[in-house]
Coordinates of C-alpha atoms and ligand atoms in Angstrom, one line a residue:
M1 CA -13.9 -7.6 -10.7
Q2 CA -13.5 -3.9 -9.9
P3 CA -12.1 -1.4 -12.4
P4 CA -8.7 0.1 -11.6
S5 CA -8.6 3.2 -9.6
T6 CA -10.3 6.1 -11.2
L7 CA -8.6 9.4 -11.8
S8 CA -8.6 11.6 -8.8
T9 CA -7.5 15.2 -8.9
R10 CA -5.5 17.0 -6.3
R11 CA -8.5 18.9 -5.1
Q12 CA -10.7 15.9 -4.3
I13 CA -10.8 14.1 -1.0
Q14 CA -11.5 10.4 -1.8
L15 CA -14.9 9.7 -0.5
P16 CA -17.2 6.8 -1.4
S17 CA -20.0 7.8 -3.8
K18 CA -23.5 8.0 -2.4
R19 CA -24.3 4.9 -4.5
Q20 CA -21.4 2.9 -3.1
L21 CA -22.5 3.7 0.4
E22 CA -26.1 2.8 -0.4
C23 CA -25.7 -0.4 -2.3
T24 CA -23.9 -2.8 -0.1
H25 CA -24.6 -1.9 3.5
T26 CA -26.5 -3.6 6.2
H27 CA -26.3 -0.6 8.5
D28 CA -28.2 1.8 6.2
K29 CA -28.9 4.5 8.8
E30 CA -25.3 4.7 9.9
K31 CA -24.1 4.8 6.3
K32 CA -26.4 7.6 5.3
E33 CA -25.3 9.6 8.3
M34 CA -21.7 9.0 7.4
Y35 CA -22.4 10.1 3.8
C36 CA -24.0 13.4 5.0
M37 CA -21.2 14.0 7.4
M38 CA -18.5 13.4 4.8
T39 CA -20.3 15.4 2.1
M40 CA -20.5 18.3 4.5
T41 CA -16.8 17.9 5.3
R42 CA -15.9 17.9 1.6
F43 CA -18.1 21.0 1.1
S44 CA -16.4 22.9 3.9
H45 CA -13.0 21.6 2.8
N46 CA -13.6 22.8 -0.8
Q47 CA -14.7 26.2 0.4
K48 CA -11.4 26.6 2.3
M49 CA -9.5 25.6 -0.8
T50 CA -10.0 29.1 -2.2
D51 CA -7.6 30.5 0.4
L52 CA -5.3 27.5 0.9
N53 CA -2.2 29.7 0.6
E54 CA -3.1 31.0 4.0
P55 CA -1.2 29.0 6.7
E56 CA -4.3 28.8 8.9
A57 CA -6.5 27.5 6.0
K58 CA -4.0 24.7 5.5
L59 CA -4.3 23.7 9.1
E60 CA -8.1 23.7 8.8
A61 CA -8.0 21.6 5.6
L62 CA -5.7 19.1 7.3
L63 CA -8.1 18.9 10.3
D64 CA -11.0 18.2 7.8
I65 CA -9.0 15.4 6.1
I66 CA -8.2 13.9 9.5
N67 CA -11.8 14.0 10.5
S68 CA -13.3 12.6 7.3
S69 CA -10.6 9.9 6.8
A70 CA -10.9 8.7 10.5
R71 CA -14.7 8.4 10.0
Q72 CA -14.3 6.5 6.8
A73 CA -12.0 4.0 8.7
I74 CA -14.6 3.7 11.5
A75 CA -17.2 3.0 8.8
E76 CA -15.1 0.2 7.3
Y77 CA -14.8 -1.5 10.7
K78 CA -18.5 -1.2 11.3
N79 CA -19.3 -2.6 7.9
T80 CA -17.9 -6.0 9.0
G81 CA -20.7 -6.1 11.6
H82 CA -18.1 -6.5 14.4
G83 CA -17.9 -2.9 15.5
V84 CA -14.8 -0.8 15.9
P85 CA -11.6 -2.1 17.5
S86 CA -11.3 -1.0 21.1
A87 CA -8.2 0.7 22.5
D88 CA -7.9 -2.1 25.1
A89 CA -8.5 -5.0 22.6
A90 CA -6.3 -8.0 23.2
T91 CA -7.7 -9.9 20.2
F92 CA -7.6 -9.3 16.5
H93 CA -10.5 -7.6 14.7
P94 CA -11.9 -9.7 11.8
L95 CA -10.9 -6.9 9.4
D96 CA -7.2 -7.5 10.5
S97 CA -7.1 -10.7 8.5
A98 CA -9.4 -9.7 5.6
T99 CA -7.8 -10.2 2.1
D100 CA -9.3 -7.0 0.7
T101 CA -8.7 -3.9 2.8
I102 CA -8.2 -1.3 0.1
A103 CA -11.0 1.0 1.4
L104 CA -9.5 0.9 5.0
K105 CA -6.0 1.4 3.7
K106 CA -7.0 4.4 1.6
A107 CA -8.6 6.1 4.7
I108 CA -5.5 5.3 6.9
R109 CA -3.1 6.7 4.2
L110 CA -4.9 10.0 4.4
L111 CA -5.2 9.9 8.1
E112 CA -1.5 9.2 8.7
G113 CA -0.3 11.7 6.1
A114 CA -2.5 14.5 7.4
Y115 CA -1.9 14.1 11.1
H116 CA 1.8 13.8 10.6
Q117 CA 1.8 16.9 8.5
L118 CA -0.4 18.8 11.0
S119 CA 1.8 17.9 14.0
T120 CA 5.0 18.8 12.1
I121 CA 3.6 22.2 11.3
L122 CA 2.4 22.8 14.9
A123 CA 5.2 21.2 17.0
P124 CA 8.6 22.9 17.6
P125 CA 11.0 21.6 14.9
Q126 CA 13.6 20.4 17.4
H127 CA 10.9 18.2 18.9
T128 CA 9.9 16.6 15.5
L129 CA 13.4 16.2 14.2
M130 CA 14.5 14.4 17.4
N131 CA 11.4 12.1 17.1
F132 CA 13.0 10.8 14.0
V133 CA 16.2 9.6 15.6
F134 CA 15.2 9.3 19.3
N135 CA 13.4 6.1 18.5
Y136 CA 14.5 2.8 19.9
N137 CA 11.2 1.1 19.2
W138 CA 12.9 -1.3 16.8
A139 CA 15.4 -2.4 19.6
C140 CA 12.6 -2.9 22.1
I141 CA 10.6 -4.9 19.6
D142 CA 13.7 -7.0 19.0
V143 CA 13.9 -7.8 22.7
A144 CA 10.2 -8.7 22.9
L145 CA 10.5 -11.0 19.8
R146 CA 13.7 -12.8 20.8
A147 CA 12.5 -13.3 24.4
R148 CA 9.1 -14.4 23.2
I149 CA 7.3 -12.1 25.6
A150 CA 4.1 -12.0 23.7
D151 CA 3.9 -15.8 23.7
V152 CA 4.3 -15.9 27.5
L153 CA 1.7 -13.1 28.0
D154 CA -0.7 -14.9 25.7
K155 CA -1.2 -17.5 28.5
H156 CA -2.1 -14.7 30.9
P157 CA -4.9 -12.6 29.3
E158 CA -5.5 -10.9 32.6
G159 CA -1.8 -9.8 32.7
L160 CA 1.4 -11.1 34.3
N161 CA 3.5 -9.4 37.0
V162 CA 6.9 -8.4 35.5
D163 CA 8.7 -10.5 38.2
R164 CA 7.2 -13.7 36.9
L165 CA 7.4 -12.6 33.2
A166 CA 11.1 -11.7 33.5
E167 CA 11.8 -15.1 35.2
A168 CA 9.9 -16.9 32.4
V169 CA 12.0 -15.2 29.7
N170 CA 15.2 -15.2 31.6
L171 CA 15.8 -11.4 31.7
D172 CA 16.3 -8.8 34.4
K173 CA 12.9 -7.7 35.7
S174 CA 13.5 -3.9 35.9
K175 CA 15.0 -3.9 32.4
T176 CA 12.1 -5.9 31.0
A177 CA 9.7 -3.5 32.5
R178 CA 11.4 -0.5 30.9
V179 CA 11.3 -2.2 27.5
L180 CA 7.6 -3.0 27.9
R181 CA 6.8 0.5 29.1
A182 CA 8.5 2.1 26.1
L183 CA 6.4 -0.1 23.8
S184 CA 3.2 0.4 25.9
L185 CA 3.4 4.1 25.1
M186 CA 2.8 3.2 21.5
G187 CA -0.1 0.7 22.2
C188 CA 2.1 -2.4 21.9
F189 CA 1.5 -4.3 25.3
K190 CA -0.3 -2.5 28.1
E191 CA 0.4 -2.1 31.8
V192 CA -2.9 -3.2 33.4
A193 CA -1.8 -2.6 37.0
P194 CA 1.5 -1.3 38.3
D195 CA 4.2 -3.7 36.9
V196 CA 1.6 -6.1 35.4
F197 CA 1.6 -6.3 31.6
A198 CA -0.7 -7.9 29.1
N199 CA -0.9 -8.3 25.4
T200 CA -2.7 -5.9 23.0
R201 CA -3.9 -6.2 19.4
L202 CA -0.5 -4.9 18.4
S203 CA 1.7 -7.0 20.6
L204 CA -0.1 -10.2 19.3
I205 CA 1.8 -9.6 16.1
L206 CA 5.0 -10.4 18.1
K207 CA 3.9 -14.0 18.9
S208 CA 6.3 -16.5 17.4
T209 CA 3.6 -17.9 15.1
N210 CA 2.8 -14.5 13.4
N211 CA 4.3 -14.0 10.0
T212 CA 4.4 -10.2 10.2
G213 CA 6.3 -10.7 13.5
C214 CA 8.8 -12.7 11.5
L215 CA 9.2 -9.8 9.1
A216 CA 9.5 -7.4 12.1
G217 CA 12.3 -9.7 13.4
L218 CA 14.3 -9.4 10.1
H219 CA 14.0 -5.6 10.4
S220 CA 14.8 -5.3 14.0
Q221 CA 17.7 -7.7 14.1
D222 CA 19.5 -7.8 10.8
V223 CA 18.6 -4.6 8.8
P224 CA 19.8 -2.1 11.5
K225 CA 23.3 -3.5 11.1
Y226 CA 23.2 -2.7 7.3
A227 CA 21.6 0.7 8.0
G228 CA 24.5 1.5 10.4
V229 CA 26.9 1.5 7.4
L230 CA 24.7 3.5 5.0
Y231 CA 26.9 6.6 5.1
E232 CA 30.1 4.6 4.8
S233 CA 28.6 2.8 1.8
M234 CA 28.0 6.1 0.1
T235 CA 31.5 7.4 0.7
D236 CA 33.6 4.2 0.3
E237 CA 35.4 4.3 -3.1
E238 CA 34.4 0.7 -4.0
F239 CA 30.7 1.1 -3.0
A240 CA 29.8 4.7 -3.4
H241 CA 28.8 4.8 -7.1
S242 CA 28.0 1.2 -7.7
H243 CA 24.4 -0.1 -8.2
E244 CA 25.5 -3.8 -8.3
P245 CA 23.9 -6.2 -5.7
D246 CA 27.4 -7.1 -4.5
K247 CA 28.0 -3.5 -3.4
A248 CA 24.9 -3.3 -1.2
P249 CA 25.4 -1.9 2.3
W250 CA 24.8 -5.4 3.8
V251 CA 27.9 -6.6 2.0
L252 CA 29.9 -3.8 3.7
A253 CA 28.3 -4.7 7.0
L254 CA 29.3 -8.4 6.6
R255 CA 32.8 -7.4 5.7
K256 CA 33.1 -5.5 8.9
E257 CA 32.2 -8.7 10.7
G258 CA 34.9 -10.6 8.8
M259 CA 32.4 -12.3 6.5
K260 CA 31.9 -12.4 2.8
G261 CA 28.7 -12.0 0.7
N262 CA 27.9 -11.3 -2.9
N263 CA 24.2 -11.7 -3.4
H264 CA 21.6 -11.8 -0.7
W265 CA 19.9 -14.9 -2.1
E266 CA 23.1 -16.9 -1.4
L267 CA 22.3 -16.6 2.3
F268 CA 19.4 -19.1 1.8
K269 CA 21.1 -21.6 -0.5
N270 CA 22.3 -24.0 2.1
N271 CA 20.4 -22.8 5.1
D272 CA 16.9 -24.3 5.5
E273 CA 16.2 -22.3 8.7
K274 CA 17.0 -18.9 7.1
R275 CA 15.1 -19.8 4.0
E276 CA 12.1 -20.8 6.0
A277 CA 12.2 -17.6 8.1
F278 CA 12.5 -15.5 4.9
Q279 CA 9.5 -17.2 3.3
R280 CA 7.5 -16.6 6.4
A281 CA 8.6 -13.0 6.4
M282 CA 7.3 -12.8 2.8
L283 CA 3.9 -13.9 4.0
G284 CA 4.1 -11.2 6.7
L285 CA 5.2 -8.6 4.1
N286 CA 2.2 -9.4 1.9
E287 CA -0.1 -9.3 4.9
M288 CA 1.3 -5.9 5.9
V289 CA 0.8 -4.3 2.5
G290 CA -2.5 -6.0 1.8
A291 CA -1.2 -7.6 -1.4
S292 CA -3.9 -10.3 -1.4
A293 CA -6.3 -7.6 -2.7
V294 CA -5.0 -8.6 -6.1
L295 CA -7.1 -11.8 -5.8
H296 CA -10.2 -9.5 -5.8
H297 CA -9.2 -6.8 -8.2
Y298 CA -7.7 -8.5 -11.2
P299 CA -10.0 -10.3 -13.7
W300 CA -8.8 -13.8 -13.0
D301 CA -12.1 -15.2 -14.3
N302 CA -11.1 -14.3 -17.8
I303 CA -7.7 -16.0 -17.5
S304 CA -6.8 -19.7 -18.0
S305 CA -3.2 -20.0 -17.0
V306 CA -0.8 -18.2 -14.6
V307 CA 3.0 -18.5 -14.1
D308 CA 4.1 -17.3 -10.7
I309 CA 7.7 -16.1 -11.4
G310 CA 9.8 -16.3 -8.2
S311 CA 6.8 -17.9 -6.5
G312 CA 8.6 -18.7 -3.2
I313 CA 6.5 -21.1 -1.3
G314 CA 3.3 -20.0 -3.0
T315 CA 2.2 -17.0 -0.9
F316 CA 0.3 -15.7 -3.9
S317 CA -0.4 -18.9 -6.0
T318 CA -1.9 -21.0 -3.2
P319 CA -4.8 -18.7 -2.3
L320 CA -5.2 -18.0 -6.1
A321 CA -5.6 -21.8 -6.7
K322 CA -8.1 -22.0 -3.9
M323 CA -10.2 -19.0 -5.1
F324 CA -10.1 -19.8 -8.8
P325 CA -10.1 -23.6 -9.3
H326 CA -10.3 -23.2 -13.1
L327 CA -6.8 -21.8 -13.3
K328 CA -3.7 -23.8 -14.4
I329 CA -0.9 -22.6 -12.2
T330 CA 2.9 -22.9 -12.7
N331 CA 5.3 -22.1 -9.8
Q332 CA 8.8 -21.2 -10.9
D333 CA 11.7 -20.4 -8.5
L334 CA 15.1 -21.8 -7.7
P335 CA 15.2 -25.6 -7.2
Q336 CA 15.7 -25.6 -3.4
V337 CA 12.9 -23.1 -2.9
L338 CA 10.5 -25.2 -5.0
L339 CA 11.2 -28.3 -2.9
Q340 CA 10.2 -26.4 0.2
A341 CA 7.2 -25.0 -1.8
Q342 CA 5.9 -28.5 -2.7
N343 CA 6.0 -29.5 1.0
V344 CA 4.0 -26.4 1.9
W345 CA 1.4 -27.0 -0.9
K346 CA 1.0 -30.6 0.3
K347 CA -0.1 -29.3 3.7
T348 CA -2.1 -26.2 2.6
A349 CA -3.7 -27.1 -0.7
P350 CA -3.4 -30.8 -1.4
E351 CA -6.6 -30.8 -3.5
A352 CA -4.9 -28.5 -6.1
L353 CA -2.0 -30.9 -6.3
L354 CA -4.3 -34.0 -6.7
D355 CA -6.2 -32.2 -9.5
G356 CA -3.0 -31.8 -11.4
R357 CA -3.7 -28.1 -12.0
V358 CA -0.5 -27.0 -10.3
E359 CA 3.0 -27.6 -11.5
F360 CA 6.5 -26.7 -10.1
V361 CA 9.2 -25.9 -12.7
P362 CA 12.5 -24.9 -11.3
F363 CA 14.5 -22.3 -13.1
N364 CA 16.9 -19.4 -12.8
F365 CA 15.1 -16.3 -14.1
L366 CA 18.4 -14.6 -14.9
E367 CA 19.4 -17.4 -17.2
D368 CA 16.3 -19.4 -18.3
V369 CA 13.0 -18.7 -20.0
P370 CA 9.8 -19.6 -18.1
V371 CA 7.2 -22.1 -19.4
A372 CA 5.9 -20.8 -22.8
G373 CA 2.6 -19.4 -23.9
K374 CA 0.7 -18.8 -20.6
D375 CA -1.9 -16.0 -20.1
V376 CA -0.3 -14.3 -17.1
Y377 CA 3.3 -14.0 -16.0
Y378 CA 3.0 -12.6 -12.5
L379 CA 6.0 -11.2 -10.6
R380 CA 5.3 -10.1 -7.0
N381 CA 8.2 -8.6 -5.0
I382 CA 10.6 -9.6 -7.7
I383 CA 11.5 -6.7 -9.9
H384 CA 12.3 -4.4 -7.0
N385 CA 15.0 -6.9 -5.9
W386 CA 17.1 -6.3 -9.0
P387 CA 19.0 -3.5 -10.7
D388 CA 17.8 -2.3 -14.1
R389 CA 20.2 -4.7 -16.0
D390 CA 18.9 -7.8 -14.3
A391 CA 15.3 -6.7 -14.1
T392 CA 15.5 -6.3 -17.9
T393 CA 17.0 -9.8 -18.3
I394 CA 14.1 -11.3 -16.3
L395 CA 11.5 -9.4 -18.4
R396 CA 13.3 -10.2 -21.7
N397 CA 13.3 -14.0 -20.8
I398 CA 9.6 -13.8 -20.2
R399 CA 9.0 -11.7 -23.4
K400 CA 10.6 -14.5 -25.4
V401 CA 7.9 -17.0 -24.5
M402 CA 4.8 -14.8 -24.4
G403 CA 2.0 -15.5 -26.8
L404 CA -0.3 -12.8 -28.3
N405 CA -2.7 -13.1 -25.4
S406 CA 0.0 -13.1 -22.7
R407 CA 0.5 -10.4 -20.2
V408 CA 3.1 -9.6 -17.5
L409 CA 2.0 -8.4 -14.1
I410 CA 4.6 -6.5 -12.0
H411 CA 3.2 -6.3 -8.5
D412 CA 5.4 -4.1 -6.3
C413 CA 5.4 -0.9 -4.4
V414 CA 5.2 1.8 -7.0
F415 CA 6.8 5.0 -6.1
F416 CA 5.4 8.5 -6.3
H417 CA 7.7 11.4 -5.6
T418 CA 6.7 14.3 -3.4
L419 CA 6.3 16.5 -6.4
Q420 CA 4.1 15.4 -9.2
E421 CA 5.9 14.2 -12.3
P422 CA 4.4 16.3 -15.1
D423 CA 5.8 14.2 -18.0
I424 CA 4.3 11.0 -16.5
G425 CA 1.1 12.2 -14.9
T426 CA -0.8 10.0 -12.5
D427 CA -2.1 7.5 -15.0
G428 CA -5.3 7.3 -13.0
L429 CA -3.5 6.7 -9.7
S430 CA -4.7 8.5 -6.6
T431 CA -3.0 11.6 -5.4
A432 CA -3.6 13.3 -2.1
P433 CA -5.8 16.4 -1.7
E434 CA -4.1 19.7 -0.9
P435 CA -2.4 20.7 1.2
M436 CA -1.0 17.2 1.6
L437 CA 2.0 16.2 -0.4
P438 CA 0.7 14.5 -3.6
N439 CA 2.2 11.2 -2.6
F440 CA 0.4 11.3 0.8
G441 CA 3.5 12.3 2.7
A442 CA 3.9 10.2 5.9
G443 CA 0.9 8.2 4.7
A444 CA 3.4 6.6 2.2
H445 CA 5.8 5.8 5.1
R446 CA 6.1 2.1 4.6
S447 CA 6.7 2.4 0.8
Y448 CA 9.7 4.7 1.4
Q449 CA 11.1 2.5 4.1
M450 CA 10.7 -0.5 1.7
D451 CA 12.7 1.4 -0.8
M452 CA 15.5 1.8 1.8
T453 CA 15.3 -1.9 2.7
M454 CA 15.8 -2.7 -1.0
W455 CA 18.8 -0.4 -1.0
L456 CA 20.3 -1.8 2.2
I457 CA 19.9 -5.5 1.2
H458 CA 20.1 -5.6 -2.6
N459 CA 21.4 -2.1 -3.6
T460 CA 18.2 -1.7 -5.6
K461 CA 15.1 0.4 -5.4
E462 CA 11.3 0.7 -5.7
R463 CA 10.5 2.3 -9.0
T464 CA 8.1 4.9 -10.3
L465 CA 5.5 4.1 -12.9
G466 CA 7.7 6.0 -15.4
E467 CA 10.7 3.8 -14.6
L468 CA 8.6 0.6 -15.0
K469 CA 7.3 1.8 -18.3
I470 CA 10.9 2.3 -19.5
L471 CA 11.9 -1.2 -18.3
G472 CA 9.0 -2.7 -20.2
A473 CA 9.6 -0.7 -23.3
S474 CA 13.2 -1.9 -23.4
V475 CA 12.0 -5.5 -24.0
G476 CA 9.1 -4.7 -26.3
L477 CA 6.3 -4.5 -23.7
V478 CA 3.8 -1.7 -23.3
L479 CA 1.9 -0.7 -20.1
T480 CA -1.8 -1.5 -20.5
Q481 CA -3.4 -1.1 -17.1
V482 CA -2.6 -0.2 -13.5
Y483 CA -4.4 -1.6 -10.5
D484 CA -3.9 0.6 -7.5
L485 CA -4.0 -1.5 -4.4
V486 CA -2.9 1.4 -2.2
E487 CA 0.4 0.2 -0.8
T488 CA 1.2 -1.8 -3.8
M489 CA 0.3 -1.7 -7.5
V490 CA -0.2 -4.3 -10.2
V491 CA 1.2 -2.9 -13.4
E492 CA 0.1 -4.9 -16.5
F493 CA 2.2 -5.1 -19.7
R494 CA 1.4 -6.7 -23.0
I495 CA 3.5 -7.1 -26.2
A496 CA 3.9 -3.8 -27.9
Q497 CA 2.4 -3.6 -31.4
S498 CA 5.0 -2.4 -33.8
Ligands
SAM501 C1 11.1 -11.5 -2.3 S1 10.8 -13.1 -2.7 C2 9.2 -13.0 -3.4 C3 8.4 -14.3 -3.3 C4 6.9 -14.2 -3.7 N1 6.8 -13.8 -5.1 C5 6.1 -13.4 -2.8 O1 5.7 -12.3 -3.2 O2 5.9 -13.8 -1.7 C6 11.8 -13.3 -4.2 C7 11.8 -14.7 -4.7 O3 12.7 -14.7 -5.9 C8 13.4 -16.0 -5.9 N2 14.6 -15.9 -6.6 C9 15.7 -15.2 -6.3 N3 16.7 -15.3 -7.3 C10 16.1 -16.1 -8.2 C11 16.6 -16.6 -9.5 N4 17.8 -16.3 -9.9 N5 15.8 -17.4 -10.2 C12 14.5 -17.7 -9.8 N6 14.0 -17.2 -8.6 C13 14.8 -16.5 -7.8 C14 13.6 -16.2 -4.4 O4 13.9 -17.6 -4.1 C15 12.3 -15.8 -3.8 O5 11.4 -16.8 -3.6

């Protein structure tokens, strides 16, 4: 098990220590070169820190960060022994499906934050601002997903002429080509010869079997409708000041279509197809944020029993059971979800069911307490779905059955604002080096978009560490540890000693 993230100050670029680089690597020469290069970059970066108030020094510092973080990412790919991904790749790189990508994600967070900040400073403002709204990538992705274009191209690795492709997916050929060209600009599909298109490593995500593609489908098809009424939901008398789930923008969007809705979870109650798509999207979400890193970075060896609260089909608990066969695992969710979960477990981890170390206990976490006296109560992608009142109810129900050794793990995106919060500090969490925004700016893009998704669908939010502490304290829990997994965090609480 690795310790939680160490404290990093605003003036440090996060680089691996010389020891880290030396101890694990097979490609020693490359690693040492990388270390020297990065140490030099840090040296020159720190020197420039003295005059970081100068606009040009900021640009130079951002260039240094881009350089060192890109090289760190290259090193992470090379560490796998499979080289770096090629621009033309039409297959996944082994690192794409690794369960612990923390080091790569740290490098990419710096890279994305720094290059976005650099181009925003250098580009004309009208150019950058219009880039925000002049963006139909989501609509083009929606076409590609619904027409299953990536599935068709998968059978033609050398590429397929758009005439035949359009015929296969029953769309107009010139319109299909325009959609594919717009996406090819961004590396999703490629035009290998005039009017001949092929898959890339990005467009493979759009195959119908891919879980992240399923998540992309929810965001390209349904969520834009809710986003379309955001302003109305902020000005409508009934919705504007409410933080109740039945006043989420999606409720307003449904109303405009003549339909009714109260709580997003109702959508799945009697609809197997929607429930299945949602659970696959959950798998995709966890792949996108690299949530499986929790399997490697929490001390599961020292734990005997785990309750997965709002387990879904077991996207967390199934790999946990496989990796740590000593654990007793309880899955708790709504009854209809657990029926689906048991079918999935029978297929994916039958050995754990036969051993009797996994149980399924249906409950409603807003009304019932979970099973009592277990070591860990784990909540992934749960607390951010609920307003403070309901989140407190869920935690209070858990608190009632905790033993002295029990702990609650909240695993969500944890928010950092663009200005440091002096009363809260960083609690050992990483902050970006200057002149980047402390929260990594555009490097934290997906967390801020996730916060918007929570708003649009549930009228809820991602929380800061300070807000989570307050939630815990309100039910007698105290924050004891934070595990920084880059895009998500695992925040551990125990019973507060009075
Ligand atoms: C966003 S999903 C997260 C699933 C899983 N923890 C993961 O990370 O993949 C939220 C889960 O909460 C469950 N849920 C919603 N309302 C619930 C309730 N009142 N009681 C118990 N579970 C509920 C849903 O069925 C769903 O499986």
